PDB file of C-alpha atoms in Angstrom:
ATOM      1  CA  MET A   1    -124.517  29.421  14.402  1.00 50.00           C
ATOM      2  CA  ALA A   2    -125.081  28.763  18.091  1.00 51.00           C
ATOM      3  CA  GLU A   3    -128.463  27.460  19.156  1.00 54.00           C
ATOM      4  CA  ASN A   4    -130.492  29.703  21.393  1.00 54.00           C
ATOM      5  CA  HIS A   5    -130.616  28.043  24.834  1.00 54.00           C
ATOM      6  CA  PRO A   6    -133.194  29.712  27.032  1.00 57.00           C
ATOM      7  CA  GLU A   7    -131.645  28.110  30.100  1.00 64.00           C
ATOM      8  CA  HIS A   8    -128.178  29.621  29.180  1.00 63.00           C
ATOM      9  CA  PRO A   9    -128.798  33.184  27.945  1.00 67.00           C
ATOM     10  CA  SER A  10    -125.322  34.218  29.080  1.00 71.00           C
ATOM     11  CA  ALA A  11    -123.702  31.631  26.758  1.00 68.00           C
ATOM     12  CA  THR A  12    -125.576  33.040  23.778  1.00 69.00           C
ATOM     13  CA  ALA A  13    -124.643  36.597  24.738  1.00 67.00           C
ATOM     14  CA  PHE A  14    -120.990  35.548  25.182  1.00 71.00           C
ATOM     15  CA  LEU A  15    -120.913  33.954  21.712  1.00 66.00           C
ATOM     16  CA  LEU A  16    -122.417  37.067  20.105  1.00 68.00           C
ATOM     17  CA  ILE A  17    -119.892  39.321  21.853  1.00 74.00           C
ATOM     18  CA  ALA A  18    -116.990  37.032  20.852  1.00 66.00           C
ATOM     19  CA  LEU A  19    -118.105  36.986  17.197  1.00 67.00           C
ATOM     20  CA  SER A  20    -118.474  40.765  17.231  1.00 70.00           C
ATOM     21  CA  LEU A  21    -114.957  41.187  18.658  1.00 69.00           C
ATOM     22  CA  ILE A  22    -113.436  38.812  16.093  1.00 71.00           C
ATOM     23  CA  SER A  23    -115.066  40.668  13.186  1.00 65.00           C
ATOM     24  CA  THR A  24    -113.905  44.023  14.617  1.00 63.00           C
ATOM     25  CA  LEU A  25    -110.322  42.757  14.967  1.00 59.00           C
ATOM     26  CA  ALA A  26    -110.398  41.393  11.412  1.00 60.00           C
ATOM     27  CA  ALA A  27    -111.545  44.793  10.124  1.00 57.00           C
ATOM     28  CA  VAL A  28    -108.814  46.600  12.089  1.00 56.00           C
ATOM     29  CA  GLU A  29    -106.144  44.183  10.824  1.00 55.00           C
ATOM     30  CA  SER A  30    -107.198  44.626   7.187  1.00 55.00           C
ATOM     31  CA  ASN A  31    -106.964  48.430   7.585  1.00 60.00           C
ATOM     32  CA  LEU A  32    -103.259  48.093   8.404  1.00 78.00           C
ATOM     33  CA  PHE A  33    -102.637  46.862   4.850  1.00 82.00           C
ATOM     34  CA  SER A  34    -104.768  49.288   2.866  1.00 82.00           C
ATOM     35  CA  ARG A  35    -106.764  52.431   3.437  1.00 84.00           C
ATOM     36  CA  ASN A  36    -108.164  55.363   1.494  1.00 85.00           C
ATOM     37  CA  LEU A  37    -106.360  58.684   1.791  1.00 83.00           C
ATOM     38  CA  SER A  38    -107.175  62.221   0.878  1.00 83.00           C
ATOM     39  CA  PRO A  39    -104.708  63.492  -1.763  1.00 81.00           C
ATOM     40  CA  SER A  40    -104.208  66.615   0.354  1.00 80.00           C
ATOM     41  CA  SER A  41    -102.789  64.435   3.173  1.00 82.00           C
ATOM     42  CA  LEU A  42     -99.774  63.862   0.879  1.00 78.00           C
ATOM     43  CA  GLY A  43     -99.473  67.512  -0.144  1.00 75.00           C
ATOM     44  CA  LEU A  44    -101.219  66.927  -3.471  1.00 76.00           C
ATOM     45  CA  LYS A  45    -103.618  69.859  -3.242  1.00 77.00           C
ATOM     46  CA  LYS A  46    -101.297  71.948  -5.407  1.00 80.00           C
ATOM     47  CA  PRO A  47    -102.014  72.054  -9.150  1.00 86.00           C
ATOM     48  CA  GLU A  48     -99.908  69.774 -11.335  1.00 90.00           C
ATOM     49  CA  LYS A  49     -97.000  71.202 -13.321  1.00 94.00           C
ATOM     50  CA  LEU A  50     -95.949  70.119 -16.792  1.00 96.00           C
ATOM     51  CA  SER A  51     -92.156  70.096 -17.137  1.00 97.00           C
ATOM     52  CA  HIS A  52     -90.074  69.685 -20.290  1.00 98.00           C
ATOM     53  CA  LEU A  53     -86.562  68.301 -19.867  1.00 98.00           C
ATOM     54  CA  HIS A  54     -84.074  68.197 -22.744  1.00 98.00           C
ATOM     55  CA  PHE A  55     -80.766  66.321 -22.643  1.00 98.00           C
ATOM     56  CA  TYR A  56     -78.526  63.851 -24.471  1.00 98.00           C
ATOM     57  CA  PHE A  57     -78.062  60.200 -23.526  1.00 98.00           C
ATOM     58  CA  HIS A  58     -74.642  58.633 -24.242  1.00 98.00           C
ATOM     59  CA  ASP A  59     -74.668  54.838 -24.666  1.00 98.00           C
ATOM     60  CA  VAL A  60     -71.030  53.732 -24.872  1.00 98.00           C
ATOM     61  CA  VAL A  61     -70.754  49.975 -25.494  1.00 96.00           C
ATOM     62  CA  THR A  62     -67.132  49.841 -26.724  1.00 96.00           C
ATOM     63  CA  GLY A  63     -64.040  51.891 -26.042  1.00 93.00           C
ATOM     64  CA  LYS A  64     -62.276  53.211 -22.978  1.00 91.00           C
ATOM     65  CA  ASN A  65     -65.142  54.356 -20.755  1.00 94.00           C
ATOM     66  CA  VAL A  66     -67.910  51.837 -21.385  1.00 97.00           C
ATOM     67  CA  THR A  67     -71.286  52.828 -19.889  1.00 97.00           C
ATOM     68  CA  ALA A  68     -73.386  49.817 -20.995  1.00 97.00           C
ATOM     69  CA  VAL A  69     -72.396  46.175 -20.547  1.00 96.00           C
ATOM     70  CA  ARG A  70     -74.006  43.054 -22.022  1.00 93.00           C
ATOM     71  CA  LEU A  71     -75.610  40.876 -19.349  1.00 91.00           C
ATOM     72  CA  SER A  72     -76.752  37.946 -21.410  1.00 86.00           C
ATOM     73  CA  LYS A  73     -76.641  36.400 -24.805  1.00 80.00           C
ATOM     74  CA  ALA A  74     -79.385  33.955 -25.754  1.00 80.00           C
ATOM     75  CA  PRO A  75     -78.780  30.997 -28.093  1.00 82.00           C
ATOM     76  CA  THR A  76     -80.748  33.053 -30.649  1.00 76.00           C
ATOM     77  CA  THR A  77     -78.339  36.008 -30.457  1.00 74.00           C
ATOM     78  CA  THR A  78     -76.116  36.447 -33.517  1.00 73.00           C
ATOM     79  CA  LYS A  79     -74.425  39.438 -35.139  1.00 72.00           C
ATOM     80  CA  SER A  80     -77.208  39.636 -37.744  1.00 72.00           C
ATOM     81  CA  SER A  81     -80.014  38.927 -35.216  1.00 75.00           C
ATOM     82  CA  PRO A  82     -79.300  40.267 -31.727  1.00 83.00           C
ATOM     83  CA  PHE A  83     -82.676  39.034 -30.363  1.00 88.00           C
ATOM     84  CA  GLY A  84     -82.303  37.967 -26.735  1.00 90.00           C
ATOM     85  CA  ALA A  85     -79.277  40.084 -25.832  1.00 91.00           C
ATOM     86  CA  ALA A  86     -79.625  42.207 -22.683  1.00 94.00           C
ATOM     87  CA  ALA A  87     -77.469  44.974 -21.211  1.00 96.00           C
ATOM     88  CA  VAL A  88     -77.224  47.034 -18.049  1.00 98.00           C
ATOM     89  CA  MET A  89     -76.475  50.731 -18.393  1.00 98.00           C
ATOM     90  CA  ASP A  90     -75.208  53.671 -16.401  1.00 98.00           C
ATOM     91  CA  ASP A  91     -75.276  56.184 -19.262  1.00 98.00           C
ATOM     92  CA  PRO A  92     -74.433  59.870 -18.752  1.00 98.00           C
ATOM     93  CA  LEU A  93     -77.082  62.473 -19.525  1.00 98.00           C
ATOM     94  CA  THR A  94     -75.576  65.750 -20.697  1.00 98.00           C
ATOM     95  CA  ILE A  95     -76.790  69.175 -21.738  1.00 98.00           C
ATOM     96  CA  SER A  96     -75.401  68.851 -25.297  1.00 98.00           C
ATOM     97  CA  PRO A  97     -74.353  66.032 -27.673  1.00 98.00           C
ATOM     98  CA  ASP A  98     -70.744  66.383 -26.461  1.00 98.00           C
ATOM     99  CA  ILE A  99     -70.114  63.757 -23.774  1.00 97.00           C
ATOM    100  CA  GLY A 100     -67.809  66.260 -22.059  1.00 97.00           C
ATOM    101  CA  SER A 101     -70.599  68.833 -21.651  1.00 98.00           C
ATOM    102  CA  LYS A 102     -72.370  69.471 -18.331  1.00 98.00           C
ATOM    103  CA  LEU A 103     -73.687  66.286 -16.683  1.00 98.00           C
ATOM    104  CA  VAL A 104     -77.357  66.561 -15.634  1.00 98.00           C
ATOM    105  CA  GLY A 105     -77.896  62.926 -14.630  1.00 98.00           C
ATOM    106  CA  LYS A 106     -77.546  59.265 -15.502  1.00 98.00           C
ATOM    107  CA  ALA A 107     -79.798  56.748 -17.246  1.00 98.00           C
ATOM    108  CA  GLN A 108     -79.555  53.652 -15.053  1.00 98.00           C
ATOM    109  CA  GLY A 109     -81.303  50.387 -15.838  1.00 98.00           C
ATOM    110  CA  ILE A 110     -81.526  47.599 -18.386  1.00 98.00           C
ATOM    111  CA  TYR A 111     -82.466  47.088 -21.995  1.00 97.00           C
ATOM    112  CA  ALA A 112     -83.037  43.936 -23.997  1.00 96.00           C
ATOM    113  CA  LEU A 113     -83.459  43.238 -27.685  1.00 93.00           C
ATOM    114  CA  ALA A 114     -87.034  41.989 -27.617  1.00 93.00           C
ATOM    115  CA  SER A 115     -87.928  41.618 -31.306  1.00 91.00           C
ATOM    116  CA  GLN A 116     -86.973  38.839 -33.705  1.00 89.00           C
ATOM    117  CA  THR A 117     -87.667  40.976 -36.769  1.00 89.00           C
ATOM    118  CA  GLU A 118     -86.296  44.456 -35.993  1.00 90.00           C
ATOM    119  CA  ALA A 119     -83.890  46.270 -33.689  1.00 89.00           C
ATOM    120  CA  SER A 120     -86.424  46.987 -30.966  1.00 94.00           C
ATOM    121  CA  LEU A 121     -85.509  47.286 -27.305  1.00 96.00           C
ATOM    122  CA  LEU A 122     -87.516  46.772 -24.168  1.00 97.00           C
ATOM    123  CA  MET A 123     -86.173  49.527 -21.908  1.00 98.00           C
ATOM    124  CA  ALA A 124     -86.602  49.688 -18.128  1.00 98.00           C
ATOM    125  CA  PHE A 125     -84.575  52.457 -16.539  1.00 98.00           C
ATOM    126  CA  ASN A 126     -84.476  55.568 -14.370  1.00 98.00           C
ATOM    127  CA  PHE A 127     -83.316  59.023 -15.278  1.00 98.00           C
ATOM    128  CA  ALA A 128     -81.404  59.847 -12.061  1.00 98.00           C
ATOM    129  CA  PHE A 129     -80.873  63.612 -12.039  1.00 98.00           C
ATOM    130  CA  VAL A 130     -77.956  65.405 -10.358  1.00 98.00           C
ATOM    131  CA  GLU A 131     -78.556  68.991 -11.480  1.00 96.00           C
ATOM    132  CA  GLY A 132     -80.357  71.959  -9.910  1.00 96.00           C
ATOM    133  CA  LYS A 133     -83.783  71.542  -8.341  1.00 96.00           C
ATOM    134  CA  TYR A 134     -83.978  68.012  -9.807  1.00 97.00           C
ATOM    135  CA  ASN A 135     -80.847  66.801  -7.957  1.00 98.00           C
ATOM    136  CA  GLY A 136     -81.725  63.498  -6.245  1.00 98.00           C
ATOM    137  CA  SER A 137     -84.987  63.093  -8.165  1.00 98.00           C
ATOM    138  CA  ASN A 138     -85.751  60.280 -10.613  1.00 98.00           C
ATOM    139  CA  LEU A 139     -88.089  59.518 -13.484  1.00 98.00           C
ATOM    140  CA  SER A 140     -88.899  55.883 -14.292  1.00 98.00           C
ATOM    141  CA  VAL A 141     -89.314  54.834 -17.930  1.00 98.00           C
ATOM    142  CA  LEU A 142     -90.617  51.498 -19.188  1.00 98.00           C
ATOM    143  CA  GLY A 143     -91.330  50.947 -22.852  1.00 98.00           C
ATOM    144  CA  ARG A 144     -90.556  49.803 -26.369  1.00 97.00           C
ATOM    145  CA  ASN A 145     -87.769  51.534 -28.286  1.00 97.00           C
ATOM    146  CA  PRO A 146     -87.572  50.639 -32.012  1.00 96.00           C
ATOM    147  CA  VAL A 147     -84.115  52.186 -32.358  1.00 92.00           C
ATOM    148  CA  PHE A 148     -84.121  52.785 -36.125  1.00 92.00           C
ATOM    149  CA  SER A 149     -87.380  54.774 -36.064  1.00 97.00           C
ATOM    150  CA  ALA A 150     -86.790  58.514 -36.370  1.00 97.00           C
ATOM    151  CA  VAL A 151     -88.793  59.332 -33.220  1.00 98.00           C
ATOM    152  CA  ARG A 152     -89.629  56.924 -30.400  1.00 98.00           C
ATOM    153  CA  GLU A 153     -91.976  57.541 -27.478  1.00 98.00           C
ATOM    154  CA  MET A 154     -91.706  55.678 -24.189  1.00 98.00           C
ATOM    155  CA  PRO A 155     -93.987  56.152 -21.192  1.00 98.00           C
ATOM    156  CA  VAL A 156     -92.784  57.781 -18.001  1.00 98.00           C
ATOM    157  CA  ILE A 157     -94.494  55.594 -15.395  1.00 98.00           C
ATOM    158  CA  GLY A 158     -93.503  57.351 -12.189  1.00 98.00           C
ATOM    159  CA  GLY A 159     -90.806  59.118 -10.287  1.00 98.00           C
ATOM    160  CA  SER A 160     -89.433  60.195  -6.934  1.00 97.00           C
ATOM    161  CA  GLY A 161     -88.340  63.392  -5.231  1.00 96.00           C
ATOM    162  CA  VAL A 162     -89.621  66.388  -7.194  1.00 95.00           C
ATOM    163  CA  PHE A 163     -91.206  63.872  -9.578  1.00 97.00           C
ATOM    164  CA  SER A 164     -93.348  61.921  -7.078  1.00 93.00           C
ATOM    165  CA  PHE A 165     -96.572  60.805  -8.810  1.00 93.00           C
ATOM    166  CA  ALA A 166     -95.083  61.740 -12.206  1.00 97.00           C
ATOM    167  CA  ARG A 167     -96.547  60.626 -15.504  1.00 97.00           C
ATOM    168  CA  GLY A 168     -95.736  61.530 -19.080  1.00 98.00           C
ATOM    169  CA  TYR A 169     -93.537  60.392 -21.922  1.00 98.00           C
ATOM    170  CA  ALA A 170     -89.959  60.460 -23.143  1.00 98.00           C
ATOM    171  CA  GLU A 171     -89.326  61.204 -26.799  1.00 98.00           C
ATOM    172  CA  ALA A 172     -86.049  59.810 -28.176  1.00 98.00           C
ATOM    173  CA  ARG A 173     -84.273  60.746 -31.423  1.00 98.00           C
ATOM    174  CA  THR A 174     -80.933  59.267 -32.425  1.00 98.00           C
ATOM    175  CA  HIS A 175     -78.379  62.060 -32.748  1.00 98.00           C
ATOM    176  CA  THR A 176     -75.457  59.839 -33.784  1.00 98.00           C
ATOM    177  CA  PHE A 177     -74.945  56.081 -34.076  1.00 96.00           C
ATOM    178  CA  ASP A 178     -71.607  54.466 -34.960  1.00 96.00           C
ATOM    179  CA  LEU A 179     -72.272  51.199 -36.834  1.00 91.00           C
ATOM    180  CA  LYS A 180     -68.714  49.944 -36.155  1.00 94.00           C
ATOM    181  CA  THR A 181     -68.677  50.477 -32.377  1.00 95.00           C
ATOM    182  CA  GLY A 182     -72.387  50.448 -31.526  1.00 93.00           C
ATOM    183  CA  ASN A 183     -71.943  53.653 -29.515  1.00 97.00           C
ATOM    184  CA  ALA A 184     -74.869  56.081 -29.690  1.00 97.00           C
ATOM    185  CA  VAL A 185     -75.888  59.581 -28.652  1.00 98.00           C
ATOM    186  CA  VAL A 186     -79.650  59.984 -28.291  1.00 98.00           C
ATOM    187  CA  GLU A 187     -81.498  63.266 -27.853  1.00 98.00           C
ATOM    188  CA  TYR A 188     -84.312  63.114 -25.293  1.00 98.00           C
ATOM    189  CA  ASN A 189     -87.256  65.448 -24.808  1.00 98.00           C
ATOM    190  CA  VAL A 190     -89.187  64.412 -21.699  1.00 98.00           C
ATOM    191  CA  TYR A 191     -92.631  65.803 -20.936  1.00 98.00           C
ATOM    192  CA  VAL A 192     -93.881  65.030 -17.463  1.00 98.00           C
ATOM    193  CA  PHE A 193     -96.755  66.035 -15.206  1.00 96.00           C
ATOM    194  CA  HIS A 194     -95.859  66.234 -11.514  1.00 95.00           C
ATOM    195  CA  TYR A 195     -96.779  68.124  -8.346  1.00 88.00           C
TER     196      TYR A 195
END
């Protein structure tokens, strides 16, 4: 700190003013990065809604209109142990198990076989909706999917559009799975809180 010089009181005053200005500027600059907000400033004063969405997910890995494509194959990946394989998907979401039924959205993202001992996927994807009041809105899902379990739950970690600030879970049940082709139809029940 500066020494107090009685013969130069203006120098001491100048240093104190300069230090005060620097600390004020530092505080202002840090507020540009982060600040506290009132939830009502983002329109969040309304009560939350709980929505239930029901649809079918069509994962087509072989055939004419493939909707999921393998991205990688690790040295550990074999027919009997697919550990390490990853795929990108653009799977249709329909109102019924028939792939020709009304399209309500797409499941877009990636999944990877992340277990060495069972068929368990790490799934990171968005439900991108194209129907009704949800058109243009998305729900983001990130979770573990042990595909041969009867019921699987994966967390909904967020969303956009109607689903901004969403949270909840997606419940998956295999409707059909063709062992020869690998193609699957999965029934989804999604429960999500949103504003």
